[in-house]
Structure formats: structure tokens, C-alpha cells
Amino acid sequence: MNWSSFRAYDIRGVYPTDLDEEAYYRIAKAYTYLFHPQTMVVGMDARESGPILKKALTAGFVDAGVNVVDIGGITTDMLYYAVGSSDEYSGGVVVSASHNPKEYNGAKMVREKAAAISSDTGLFQIRDIIKADKDKTVSSETKGSVTEKDVLHDYVEHVLGFIDRDKIKPFQIVANANFGFVGDGVQLIADRLGLNLTKLNWEPNGTFPKGTPDPMQAANRAETEELVKNSTVDLAAIWDADADRCMFLDERGEFISGAYVTAMLADVLLTKHGGHNKIIFDPRVIWPTIKVCEKHGATPLISKSGHAFIKDRMRKENAIFAGEMSAHYYFRENFYADNGVIPFLLVLEHLSRSGKRFSEVMQPYMQGHYMSGELNYRVDDAWKTIEAVKNRFAKEGKEDLTDGYSLNTDDWRFNIRPSNTEPLLRLNIEARKPGLVEQIRDQIESIIGSKPH
């Protein structure tokens, strides 16, 4: 087992060199050693190694005397729903490497009520239990039971509860499932709401024949963009492989940054539920969402990036919504968890109520705001580079160390941070005037000593 597979908020590595069947068996035992669960929910994404690794994970729990409810091939947010909606379950594990290439697999783990497990709340303890062979002390005279359960229809009813179904217009939509398991649920929703879908990469296929299933990469969106530009549709929705993220293209095929979608969804939810609420977002790009919070009198809160950290903060603050530039969107009424279908439904409802095109609806959040988008750099020492950037800019504005290093001035700001999932340094710049993004980028790149990867 490669110990570096244990990341800040999940487990991820190459199968079988970093993570194999024995690793999953031991992870189940270590989870049991730490949390003493009675009944666990398990599922998997579409990866080819999923069935054999889910089987090993299940065996680990069963041999430890833990009952297992197997919900099969799922999206990650279906696991969150299954655990969060029931008092019967002690936690859950989805065998998934999210948007990573096909040779990877991993695990996202939760406790009861879908509370996330991160490096701060047990993930590294599980690693250390295995390192010390403490997991091998876990045994039970009585084996756990295994039952199978299909949660799809209940999950669909749950997400549809976030909107007024009668308001939805019969939109023409390009829907790209990226060969994951999101298609069945979206098809049920389309049938109930009268949506017209043009489907791309719809059947689950763990070989991901068109490359890395990550819509944050422009190359992964190109096929969808071209189809939208050559069609008459209202929007496109693109999910990553485990479908806990949803990204959008407007009717012209233009990609809409998660920073602007976060602002728009915050606006929608604060309009529905009142301005006395709290909104959480990551530090990469913050001004559009702060502007929305100011309009409603809501409380804006910056959190460290990453689904486990955001969920923990949401629970502590009882925030109604959180959004990340990476297109993770979290909802209080969804067990404080992220979901890839609820944003899709809220967008459809908002467009239906407004009667405007998607590009027109997004204009107020983008107007007068300029940003670089996320720029990624390969560096030998991320923190050494960040320290050099800090030394150059510290006197120019207000510093923030919530996640990496942020520097705020009246006219521009940036955030620079190491990736939690890849060996990269990530930079985001935003400004209130044209030309400033490019100026700051040039100055920072002169310190980094390279152009984006």
C-alpha cells in the first residue's frame, strides 16, 4: 500500500500498485477499529477495478462483524444520500477515484448522517492504524451480513424536492455523463420534467475511452462545446465520472466558471430562504459571491478548499449553501453534502422562472469582474514558491492564510495554493478592472519561473 494514497480528504492511487484488494480489506478493518460501525453502506463508480475492490472492502467489514448494505454502481452523491437519509447506517464508503484517469481508484468515506472523513477527522488515523497493523487485531466471532439495495428512485425523489417541478420548461439540453453512473437518474428526471436530452458518453464505461473524465479540463469539454455550438439548445450539463460535480455551458457553448455558478446558486437560495443565512465558498475566487451576500444581507464565509473541510465548516456554521470553483456545490438540506444533480435542477428552475437565456441570467454575476481561471504550475517545492510570492506581495494588501496564501487589494486579489490531489501549484487571480489580471499574473510567474502546465 502506498501511504501517500491517503490524501487530505479521500484515498486515491493507481490500481494495483498503490492500492489493491488487500488495501481495501484492511481499510475496512481500520475503519471498524476507529469508529466501531454496526452497518455500513458501500458502492462504487464505473471503474473496471471497482467490483473487485468493493468485494474486498465488503469482506473486510463482514469479517469484522459489520453488516454491509451494497448499493452497487452509483454516483458519489447517491452514497451521501443513502447514509444521510437514514438513521440505520453508521457510515459509508464509495470505491471511486472521482475524475482521475482510468488506472486510478480510491475511496471517499463518511460517518453517520454523511459526515465527511478528512485528514483532520480520521483519514490519517485509518492510515496509521494500518501502518501499525492494529487493523489485524479486529475480528468477530459473528460475521456481518450483506444485503443489496437500490436507492436510485428514492434519490431522484430527494433531489427533485429542491425545486418546484411544475415550473420547469421543456428545455433542450446536452447532457454529458462522462461514462459514469449519473445517466439513469438524469433520465428519470428528464422523463418526469419533460426535458429533451441530447446524451453524450451516457453508458457507464470504466475505461473512459475519451480520456480523463474531468470537465474542469478544457479538452474534456471540447466535444460538448462543439455540439452546443452546432445545435439549438438551452444549455449543457457535464458531470465528472462520479458525478458529485456538475459544470455548465450556456446556450452559446461558453463554459461558466464554478465561481459564477456559486454566486448564482447563492442568489437563488437566499432569495428562496432569506438573507439571514450563511454562505460558504473556497478562497480561489470570492468577489462575485460576496457581492451576492451583501445584496441579501447574508454572511459570507471563506473555507479551506476540499469537500471534507467544506462540509465540516457547513455543519459548524449551519450554512445553507457552499460552493467551490471546482464545481462542488453543497446544500444544508442535502445533509451538508455536495451533489451534482441539485445544481442542475436549480439552474433549470431559475431559467424557467426568469424566462431569459442562460448567458443573460449569468451576466450580472460576471459584469465588472475579471479573472484568470485556475492556472496550474509544476514546481519543485510548492511552499517555498508560495513563500517567495508572499515576500514579494505582503505589503501590497491584506493577507489571508485560510488555504495557501491569498492577497487582497481594492482592485485585485489572488490565491495561490498547493493542490490537495495533484503535484501542482494552483493560482487564481481576480480583478475589478481590465488588464490587472495579466499584470499580476506576469509578476507572479516571474517568481514561479514557469508558465502554466
Tab-separated table of C-alpha atoms in Angstrom:
chain	number	residue	atom	x	y	z
A	1	MET	CA	0.000	0.000	0.000
A	2	ASN	CA	1.307	3.419	-0.950
A	3	TRP	CA	0.739	5.600	2.125
A	4	SER	CA	0.667	8.767	0.001
A	5	SER	CA	-2.663	7.489	-1.380
A	6	PHE	CA	-4.190	8.869	1.817
A	7	ARG	CA	-4.906	12.476	0.836
A	8	ALA	CA	-6.406	15.429	2.637
A	9	TYR	CA	-10.000	14.367	2.042
A	10	ASP	CA	-10.040	10.974	0.359
A	11	ILE	CA	-7.945	7.996	-0.686
A	12	ARG	CA	-6.637	7.857	-4.255
A	13	GLY	CA	-3.959	5.841	-6.044
A	14	VAL	CA	-3.139	3.643	-9.016
A	15	TYR	CA	-4.573	0.113	-9.009
A	16	PRO	CA	-2.979	-2.286	-8.197
A	17	THR	CA	0.434	-0.708	-7.472
A	18	ASP	CA	-0.718	1.879	-4.893
A	19	LEU	CA	-3.972	0.262	-3.795
A	20	ASP	CA	-5.000	-3.374	-4.211
A	21	GLU	CA	-7.565	-5.789	-2.787
A	22	GLU	CA	-5.649	-6.273	0.457
A	23	ALA	CA	-5.544	-2.492	0.932
A	24	TYR	CA	-9.346	-2.232	0.763
A	25	TYR	CA	-9.802	-5.191	3.096
A	26	ARG	CA	-7.508	-3.516	5.613
A	27	ILE	CA	-9.151	-0.102	5.159
A	28	ALA	CA	-12.483	-1.666	6.171
A	29	LYS	CA	-10.877	-3.240	9.237
A	30	ALA	CA	-9.156	0.031	10.182
A	31	TYR	CA	-12.415	1.970	9.781
A	32	THR	CA	-14.009	-0.563	12.123
A	33	TYR	CA	-11.131	-0.295	14.628
A	34	LEU	CA	-11.548	3.509	14.759
A	35	PHE	CA	-15.312	4.054	14.521
A	36	HIS	CA	-16.953	0.741	15.609
A	37	PRO	CA	-19.726	0.801	12.981
A	38	GLN	CA	-22.701	-1.580	13.008
A	39	THR	CA	-23.973	-1.210	9.442
A	40	MET	CA	-22.049	0.297	6.516
A	41	VAL	CA	-23.202	1.335	3.057
A	42	VAL	CA	-20.830	0.578	0.163
A	43	GLY	CA	-20.959	1.452	-3.530
A	44	MET	CA	-18.652	2.034	-6.473
A	45	ASP	CA	-18.150	4.193	-9.541
A	46	ALA	CA	-17.764	2.783	-13.056
A	47	ARG	CA	-14.049	1.945	-12.938
A	48	GLU	CA	-13.020	-1.520	-14.087
A	49	SER	CA	-11.319	-2.238	-10.750
A	50	GLY	CA	-14.450	-1.215	-8.825
A	51	PRO	CA	-16.166	-4.622	-8.433
A	52	ILE	CA	-13.124	-6.485	-7.117
A	53	LEU	CA	-12.171	-3.661	-4.738
A	54	LYS	CA	-15.737	-3.266	-3.465
A	55	LYS	CA	-15.776	-7.024	-2.843
A	56	ALA	CA	-12.557	-6.773	-0.783
A	57	LEU	CA	-13.877	-3.771	1.154
A	58	THR	CA	-17.117	-5.641	1.897
A	59	ALA	CA	-15.188	-8.714	3.048
A	60	GLY	CA	-13.189	-6.573	5.474
A	61	PHE	CA	-16.337	-5.212	7.088
A	62	VAL	CA	-18.078	-8.598	7.140
A	63	ASP	CA	-15.099	-10.316	8.778
A	64	ALA	CA	-15.083	-7.546	11.383
A	65	GLY	CA	-18.712	-8.334	12.230
A	66	VAL	CA	-20.121	-5.284	10.444
A	67	ASN	CA	-23.275	-5.530	8.327
A	68	VAL	CA	-22.974	-4.179	4.793
A	69	VAL	CA	-25.648	-2.656	2.555
A	70	ASP	CA	-24.358	-2.800	-1.023
A	71	ILE	CA	-25.949	-0.121	-3.219
A	72	GLY	CA	-23.977	-1.136	-6.308
A	73	GLY	CA	-22.870	1.143	-9.131
A	74	ILE	CA	-23.622	4.695	-8.041
A	75	THR	CA	-22.662	8.335	-8.157
A	76	THR	CA	-20.843	9.562	-5.064
A	77	ASP	CA	-23.743	11.767	-4.042
A	78	MET	CA	-26.012	8.696	-4.022
A	79	LEU	CA	-23.831	7.301	-1.221
A	80	TYR	CA	-24.210	10.566	0.672
A	81	TYR	CA	-27.971	10.343	0.194
A	82	ALA	CA	-28.180	6.708	1.308
A	83	VAL	CA	-26.231	7.339	4.521
A	84	GLY	CA	-27.584	10.818	5.231
A	85	SER	CA	-31.262	9.961	4.833
A	86	SER	CA	-31.300	7.018	7.254
A	87	ASP	CA	-30.625	6.534	10.956
A	88	GLU	CA	-29.823	2.867	10.315
A	89	TYR	CA	-26.330	3.382	8.926
A	90	SER	CA	-23.069	4.053	10.749
A	91	GLY	CA	-21.338	5.358	7.628
A	92	GLY	CA	-20.438	4.573	4.061
A	93	VAL	CA	-17.638	4.127	1.549
A	94	VAL	CA	-17.747	4.657	-2.196
A	95	VAL	CA	-14.973	2.989	-4.181
A	96	SER	CA	-14.082	5.826	-6.530
A	97	ALA	CA	-11.222	7.940	-7.825
A	98	SER	CA	-13.585	10.700	-8.938
A	99	HIS	CA	-12.238	12.402	-12.086
A	100	ASN	CA	-8.805	10.739	-12.099
A	101	PRO	CA	-7.629	8.676	-15.106
A	102	LYS	CA	-8.846	5.095	-15.574
A	103	GLU	CA	-5.866	3.404	-13.880
A	104	TYR	CA	-6.734	5.065	-10.550
A	105	ASN	CA	-9.152	4.043	-7.853
A	106	GLY	CA	-9.784	5.266	-4.339
A	107	ALA	CA	-12.371	5.818	-1.645
A	108	LYS	CA	-14.481	8.572	-0.168
A	109	MET	CA	-15.657	7.763	3.332
A	110	VAL	CA	-18.354	9.192	5.568
A	111	ARG	CA	-19.683	8.564	9.053
A	112	GLU	CA	-23.317	8.642	10.166
A	113	LYS	CA	-25.530	11.281	8.525
A	114	ALA	CA	-22.939	11.534	5.710
A	115	ALA	CA	-20.439	13.452	7.861
A	116	ALA	CA	-17.215	13.563	5.845
A	117	ILE	CA	-13.989	11.931	6.979
A	118	SER	CA	-10.906	14.029	6.192
A	119	SER	CA	-7.280	14.088	7.270
A	120	ASP	CA	-8.447	16.081	10.310
A	121	THR	CA	-11.288	13.726	11.261
A	122	GLY	CA	-9.991	10.185	10.878
A	123	LEU	CA	-8.498	9.583	7.427
A	124	PHE	CA	-4.889	9.774	8.590
A	125	GLN	CA	-5.795	7.807	11.715
A	126	ILE	CA	-7.053	4.996	9.471
A	127	ARG	CA	-3.740	5.138	7.597
A	128	ASP	CA	-1.760	4.997	10.836
A	129	ILE	CA	-3.851	2.125	12.206
A	130	ILE	CA	-2.918	0.097	9.119
A	131	LYS	CA	0.726	1.168	9.361
A	132	ALA	CA	0.834	-0.141	12.929
A	133	ASP	CA	-1.008	-3.378	11.982
A	134	LYS	CA	-3.734	-2.540	14.509
A	135	ASP	CA	-6.369	-3.389	11.908
A	136	LYS	CA	-5.206	-7.019	12.119
A	137	THR	CA	-6.467	-7.189	15.694
A	138	VAL	CA	-10.050	-6.601	14.520
A	139	SER	CA	-12.086	-9.789	14.417
A	140	SER	CA	-15.540	-11.083	15.232
A	141	GLU	CA	-16.973	-14.486	16.110
A	142	THR	CA	-20.096	-13.493	14.166
A	143	LYS	CA	-19.696	-12.310	10.602
A	144	GLY	CA	-21.677	-9.378	9.286
A	145	SER	CA	-24.464	-9.783	6.757
A	146	VAL	CA	-24.574	-8.406	3.203
A	147	THR	CA	-27.754	-7.074	1.643
A	148	GLU	CA	-28.277	-5.299	-1.666
A	149	LYS	CA	-30.369	-2.170	-2.047
A	150	ASP	CA	-31.325	0.063	-4.971
A	151	VAL	CA	-31.523	3.708	-3.861
A	152	LEU	CA	-31.942	5.336	-7.296
A	153	HIS	CA	-35.669	6.141	-7.198
A	154	ASP	CA	-35.593	7.446	-3.633
A	155	TYR	CA	-32.532	9.530	-4.510
A	156	VAL	CA	-34.312	11.053	-7.513
A	157	GLU	CA	-37.315	11.964	-5.342
A	158	HIS	CA	-34.940	13.589	-2.855
A	159	VAL	CA	-33.202	15.851	-5.379
A	160	LEU	CA	-36.486	16.783	-7.079
A	161	GLY	CA	-37.631	18.073	-3.678
A	162	PHE	CA	-35.315	21.077	-4.124
A	163	ILE	CA	-37.416	22.584	-6.928
A	164	ASP	CA	-40.999	23.313	-7.948
A	165	ARG	CA	-41.379	20.657	-10.641
A	166	ASP	CA	-44.388	22.356	-12.207
A	167	LYS	CA	-42.334	25.432	-13.101
A	168	ILE	CA	-39.776	23.625	-15.299
A	169	LYS	CA	-39.936	24.372	-19.011
A	170	PRO	CA	-39.196	21.662	-21.633
A	171	PHE	CA	-35.582	22.668	-22.184
A	172	GLN	CA	-33.303	21.267	-24.870
A	173	ILE	CA	-30.203	20.083	-23.013
A	174	VAL	CA	-26.900	18.491	-23.961
A	175	ALA	CA	-26.069	16.097	-21.110
A	176	ASN	CA	-22.597	14.537	-20.830
A	177	ALA	CA	-22.294	11.727	-18.268
A	178	ASN	CA	-18.551	11.148	-18.848
A	179	PHE	CA	-19.171	7.365	-18.807
A	180	GLY	CA	-20.235	7.396	-15.151
A	181	PHE	CA	-23.442	6.258	-13.431
A	182	VAL	CA	-25.281	9.592	-13.465
A	183	GLY	CA	-27.296	8.808	-16.618
A	184	ASP	CA	-30.060	6.645	-15.132
A	185	GLY	CA	-31.023	9.270	-12.571
A	186	VAL	CA	-30.893	12.162	-15.023
A	187	GLN	CA	-33.014	10.182	-17.481
A	188	LEU	CA	-35.672	9.582	-14.814
A	189	ILE	CA	-35.632	13.307	-14.029
A	190	ALA	CA	-35.871	14.248	-17.714
A	191	ASP	CA	-38.869	11.930	-18.163
A	192	ARG	CA	-40.666	13.440	-15.184
A	193	LEU	CA	-39.923	17.068	-16.075
A	194	GLY	CA	-40.369	16.808	-19.846
A	195	LEU	CA	-36.761	17.662	-20.694
A	196	ASN	CA	-35.272	16.888	-24.090
A	197	LEU	CA	-31.803	15.396	-23.695
A	198	THR	CA	-29.050	15.060	-26.241
A	199	LYS	CA	-26.916	12.455	-24.476
A	200	LEU	CA	-23.142	12.141	-24.636
A	201	ASN	CA	-20.946	9.376	-23.157
A	202	TRP	CA	-24.047	8.038	-21.462
A	203	GLU	CA	-23.364	4.344	-20.880
A	204	PRO	CA	-21.048	3.571	-17.930
A	205	ASN	CA	-17.590	2.567	-19.148
A	206	GLY	CA	-14.710	2.405	-16.685
A	207	THR	CA	-12.089	2.535	-19.439
A	208	PHE	CA	-13.120	6.176	-20.080
A	209	PRO	CA	-12.446	5.806	-23.823
A	210	LYS	CA	-12.310	9.565	-24.462
A	211	GLY	CA	-9.685	10.341	-21.809
A	212	THR	CA	-9.632	11.635	-18.253
A	213	PRO	CA	-13.265	12.188	-17.141
A	214	ASP	CA	-12.650	15.654	-15.701
A	215	PRO	CA	-14.767	18.503	-17.131
A	216	MET	CA	-12.501	21.037	-15.425
A	217	GLN	CA	-10.026	20.249	-18.202
A	218	ALA	CA	-10.885	22.220	-21.333
A	219	ALA	CA	-10.065	19.217	-23.542
A	220	ASN	CA	-12.752	17.181	-21.791
A	221	ARG	CA	-15.371	19.862	-22.562
A	222	ALA	CA	-14.481	20.334	-26.225
A	223	GLU	CA	-16.865	17.683	-27.561
A	224	THR	CA	-19.786	19.145	-25.603
A	225	GLU	CA	-18.925	22.726	-26.583
A	226	GLU	CA	-18.838	21.822	-30.267
A	227	LEU	CA	-22.200	20.051	-30.070
A	228	VAL	CA	-23.829	23.030	-28.342
A	229	LYS	CA	-22.419	25.486	-30.879
A	230	ASN	CA	-23.756	23.378	-33.722
A	231	SER	CA	-27.198	22.857	-32.151
A	232	THR	CA	-30.112	24.887	-30.877
A	233	VAL	CA	-30.120	24.055	-27.185
A	234	ASP	CA	-30.677	25.944	-23.951
A	235	LEU	CA	-27.636	24.707	-22.042
A	236	ALA	CA	-25.272	21.814	-21.452
A	237	ALA	CA	-24.514	19.962	-18.228
A	238	ILE	CA	-21.309	17.950	-17.857
A	239	TRP	CA	-20.650	15.662	-14.886
A	240	ASP	CA	-17.345	14.177	-13.808
A	241	ALA	CA	-17.031	10.388	-13.551
A	242	ASP	CA	-18.510	10.043	-10.048
A	243	ALA	CA	-20.963	12.895	-10.705
A	244	ASP	CA	-20.550	14.834	-7.480
A	245	ARG	CA	-19.615	17.807	-9.684
A	246	CYS	CA	-21.682	19.413	-12.434
A	247	MET	CA	-20.394	22.015	-14.875
A	248	PHE	CA	-22.395	24.153	-17.243
A	249	LEU	CA	-22.184	25.626	-20.725
A	250	ASP	CA	-24.607	28.354	-21.751
A	251	GLU	CA	-26.669	28.279	-24.949
A	252	ARG	CA	-23.659	29.553	-26.943
A	253	GLY	CA	-21.390	26.761	-25.694
A	254	GLU	CA	-19.475	29.081	-23.349
A	255	PHE	CA	-18.152	27.488	-20.149
A	256	ILE	CA	-19.429	29.094	-16.954
A	257	SER	CA	-16.884	29.115	-14.125
A	258	GLY	CA	-17.861	27.496	-10.856
A	259	ALA	CA	-17.098	30.842	-9.185
A	260	TYR	CA	-20.027	32.404	-11.064
A	261	VAL	CA	-22.301	29.377	-10.616
A	262	THR	CA	-21.628	29.566	-6.858
A	263	ALA	CA	-22.720	33.223	-6.854
A	264	MET	CA	-25.838	32.449	-8.887
A	265	LEU	CA	-26.875	29.484	-6.714
A	266	ALA	CA	-26.261	31.541	-3.566
A	267	ASP	CA	-28.543	34.225	-5.025
A	268	VAL	CA	-31.250	31.648	-5.830
A	269	LEU	CA	-31.149	30.052	-2.370
A	270	LEU	CA	-31.005	33.337	-0.465
A	271	THR	CA	-33.964	34.604	-2.496
A	272	LYS	CA	-35.887	31.438	-1.586
A	273	HIS	CA	-34.910	31.168	2.072
A	274	GLY	CA	-33.969	34.675	3.204
A	275	GLY	CA	-30.816	36.687	3.787
A	276	HIS	CA	-30.314	35.626	7.411
A	277	ASN	CA	-28.318	32.626	6.159
A	278	LYS	CA	-24.608	31.865	5.815
A	279	ILE	CA	-22.874	31.096	2.515
A	280	ILE	CA	-19.500	29.313	2.362
A	281	PHE	CA	-17.011	29.323	-0.516
A	282	ASP	CA	-13.377	28.486	-1.126
A	283	PRO	CA	-10.700	31.219	-1.393
A	284	ARG	CA	-9.875	30.893	-5.089
A	285	VAL	CA	-12.365	33.476	-6.432
A	286	ILE	CA	-14.600	35.187	-3.879
A	287	TRP	CA	-15.845	38.583	-5.041
A	288	PRO	CA	-18.928	37.521	-7.092
A	289	THR	CA	-20.349	35.541	-4.160
A	290	ILE	CA	-19.510	38.221	-1.592
A	291	LYS	CA	-21.409	40.700	-3.773
A	292	VAL	CA	-24.488	38.419	-3.702
A	293	CYS	CA	-24.221	38.020	0.085
A	294	GLU	CA	-24.020	41.788	0.531
A	295	LYS	CA	-27.140	42.221	-1.605
A	296	HIS	CA	-29.124	39.857	0.635
A	297	GLY	CA	-27.514	40.773	3.948
A	298	ALA	CA	-26.195	37.213	4.253
A	299	THR	CA	-22.961	36.172	5.971
A	300	PRO	CA	-20.115	35.189	3.605
A	301	LEU	CA	-17.546	32.733	4.972
A	302	ILE	CA	-14.300	31.559	3.364
A	303	SER	CA	-13.305	27.932	3.954
A	304	LYS	CA	-10.338	25.765	3.103
A	305	SER	CA	-10.886	24.017	-0.241
A	306	GLY	CA	-11.930	20.370	-0.354
A	307	HIS	CA	-15.217	18.594	0.171
A	308	ALA	CA	-14.448	17.225	3.639
A	309	PHE	CA	-13.310	20.605	5.021
A	310	ILE	CA	-16.257	22.476	3.487
A	311	LYS	CA	-18.788	20.006	4.897
A	312	ASP	CA	-17.284	20.211	8.362
A	313	ARG	CA	-17.463	24.014	8.269
A	314	MET	CA	-21.034	23.935	6.966
A	315	ARG	CA	-22.149	21.777	9.877
A	316	LYS	CA	-20.441	24.041	12.401
A	317	GLU	CA	-21.993	27.168	10.875
A	318	ASN	CA	-25.309	25.620	9.793
A	319	ALA	CA	-24.717	27.282	6.406
A	320	ILE	CA	-27.478	26.921	3.829
A	321	PHE	CA	-25.106	26.528	0.873
A	322	ALA	CA	-21.476	26.240	-0.087
A	323	GLY	CA	-19.778	26.314	-3.465
A	324	GLU	CA	-16.318	25.739	-4.842
A	325	MET	CA	-14.798	26.964	-8.063
A	326	SER	CA	-14.152	23.284	-8.848
A	327	ALA	CA	-17.954	22.868	-9.259
A	328	HIS	CA	-18.677	21.119	-5.974
A	329	TYR	CA	-21.956	22.521	-4.618
A	330	TYR	CA	-23.178	21.722	-1.105
A	331	PHE	CA	-26.637	22.065	0.427
A	332	ARG	CA	-27.775	22.105	4.039
A	333	GLU	CA	-30.912	20.163	3.150
A	334	ASN	CA	-28.709	17.548	1.468
A	335	PHE	CA	-27.010	16.541	4.740
A	336	TYR	CA	-24.459	19.359	4.217
A	337	ALA	CA	-23.062	17.284	1.351
A	338	ASP	CA	-22.165	18.064	-2.237
A	339	ASN	CA	-24.423	16.931	-5.043
A	340	GLY	CA	-24.116	17.031	-8.815
A	341	VAL	CA	-27.817	16.935	-9.729
A	342	ILE	CA	-29.345	19.519	-7.362
A	343	PRO	CA	-27.406	22.395	-9.037
A	344	PHE	CA	-28.625	21.159	-12.419
A	345	LEU	CA	-32.231	21.265	-11.190
A	346	LEU	CA	-31.861	24.691	-9.543
A	347	VAL	CA	-30.426	26.093	-12.777
A	348	LEU	CA	-33.404	24.725	-14.727
A	349	GLU	CA	-35.841	26.220	-12.230
A	350	HIS	CA	-34.086	29.594	-12.251
A	351	LEU	CA	-34.033	29.723	-16.053
A	352	SER	CA	-37.704	28.719	-16.166
A	353	ARG	CA	-38.724	31.477	-13.747
A	354	SER	CA	-36.586	34.161	-15.386
A	355	GLY	CA	-37.607	33.495	-18.985
A	356	LYS	CA	-34.100	34.565	-20.009
A	357	ARG	CA	-31.293	32.765	-21.763
A	358	PHE	CA	-28.589	31.232	-19.615
A	359	SER	CA	-25.992	33.779	-20.792
A	360	GLU	CA	-28.335	36.636	-19.832
A	361	VAL	CA	-29.027	35.125	-16.400
A	362	MET	CA	-25.290	34.866	-15.675
A	363	GLN	CA	-24.391	38.369	-16.849
A	364	PRO	CA	-24.976	40.190	-13.515
A	365	TYR	CA	-22.533	37.889	-11.701
A	366	MET	CA	-19.814	38.317	-14.333
A	367	GLN	CA	-20.163	42.026	-15.115
A	368	GLY	CA	-17.235	44.155	-13.978
A	369	HIS	CA	-15.346	41.088	-12.809
A	370	TYR	CA	-12.214	39.713	-14.438
A	371	MET	CA	-10.414	36.522	-13.561
A	372	SER	CA	-7.594	34.298	-14.728
A	373	GLY	CA	-9.287	30.961	-14.274
A	374	GLU	CA	-7.277	28.342	-12.426
A	375	LEU	CA	-3.643	28.254	-13.573
A	376	ASN	CA	-1.558	25.195	-12.665
A	377	TYR	CA	2.241	25.134	-12.369
A	378	ARG	CA	4.694	22.296	-11.799
A	379	VAL	CA	7.228	23.364	-9.175
A	380	ASP	CA	9.873	21.540	-7.136
A	381	ASP	CA	8.742	22.956	-3.796
A	382	ALA	CA	5.235	24.445	-3.616
A	383	TRP	CA	5.581	26.047	-0.180
A	384	LYS	CA	8.975	27.548	-0.980
A	385	THR	CA	7.437	29.149	-4.074
A	386	ILE	CA	4.457	30.417	-2.071
A	387	GLU	CA	6.826	31.956	0.488
A	388	ALA	CA	8.632	33.800	-2.310
A	389	VAL	CA	5.317	35.134	-3.627
A	390	LYS	CA	4.346	36.198	-0.120
A	391	ASN	CA	7.625	38.069	0.354
A	392	ARG	CA	7.009	39.995	-2.858
A	393	PHE	CA	3.342	40.950	-2.250
A	394	ALA	CA	2.816	41.038	1.541
A	395	LYS	CA	2.941	44.847	1.812
A	396	GLU	CA	0.513	45.483	-1.057
A	397	GLY	CA	-2.700	44.366	0.638
A	398	LYS	CA	-4.432	42.230	3.252
A	399	GLU	CA	-3.159	38.667	3.652
A	400	ASP	CA	-5.271	35.583	4.308
A	401	LEU	CA	-3.894	32.107	5.106
A	402	THR	CA	-7.151	30.122	5.126
A	403	ASP	CA	-5.906	27.924	2.294
A	404	GLY	CA	-2.488	28.555	0.800
A	405	TYR	CA	-1.852	32.286	0.500
A	406	SER	CA	-4.333	34.996	-0.516
A	407	LEU	CA	-3.615	38.693	-1.001
A	408	ASN	CA	-6.475	41.223	-1.238
A	409	THR	CA	-6.327	44.811	-2.519
A	410	ASP	CA	-9.152	47.136	-3.538
A	411	ASP	CA	-8.730	46.392	-7.250
A	412	TRP	CA	-7.303	42.858	-7.404
A	413	ARG	CA	-6.636	39.756	-5.361
A	414	PHE	CA	-5.085	36.335	-5.815
A	415	ASN	CA	-4.938	32.956	-4.133
A	416	ILE	CA	-2.023	30.571	-4.581
A	417	ARG	CA	-2.115	27.099	-3.024
A	418	PRO	CA	-0.761	23.576	-3.441
A	419	SER	CA	-3.189	21.071	-4.941
A	420	ASN	CA	-4.578	18.512	-2.492
A	421	THR	CA	-4.909	15.887	-5.220
A	422	GLU	CA	-2.058	16.501	-7.708
A	423	PRO	CA	1.614	17.671	-7.578
A	424	LEU	CA	0.729	21.178	-8.741
A	425	LEU	CA	0.666	24.782	-7.563
A	426	ARG	CA	-2.673	26.437	-8.324
A	427	LEU	CA	-3.092	30.183	-8.929
A	428	ASN	CA	-6.303	32.200	-9.256
A	429	ILE	CA	-6.428	35.957	-9.844
A	430	GLU	CA	-9.471	38.243	-9.905
A	431	ALA	CA	-9.737	41.969	-10.582
A	432	ARG	CA	-12.225	44.812	-10.922
A	433	LYS	CA	-10.534	46.453	-13.904
A	434	PRO	CA	-9.374	45.097	-17.278
A	435	GLY	CA	-5.662	44.401	-17.659
A	436	LEU	CA	-4.921	43.913	-13.971
A	437	VAL	CA	-5.207	40.105	-14.083
A	438	GLU	CA	-2.494	39.957	-16.744
A	439	GLN	CA	-0.219	42.347	-14.835
A	440	ILE	CA	-0.396	40.357	-11.598
A	441	ARG	CA	-0.023	37.072	-13.446
A	442	ASP	CA	3.183	38.244	-15.122
A	443	GLN	CA	4.631	39.319	-11.779
A	444	ILE	CA	3.785	36.027	-10.057
A	445	GLU	CA	5.034	33.916	-12.971
A	446	SER	CA	8.353	35.732	-12.829
A	447	ILE	CA	8.670	34.379	-9.265
A	448	ILE	CA	7.414	30.886	-10.136
A	449	GLY	CA	9.811	30.768	-13.081
A	450	SER	CA	7.498	28.956	-15.488
A	451	LYS	CA	4.285	29.146	-17.473
A	452	PRO	CA	1.140	27.118	-16.621
A	453	HIS	CA	1.232	23.354	-17.062
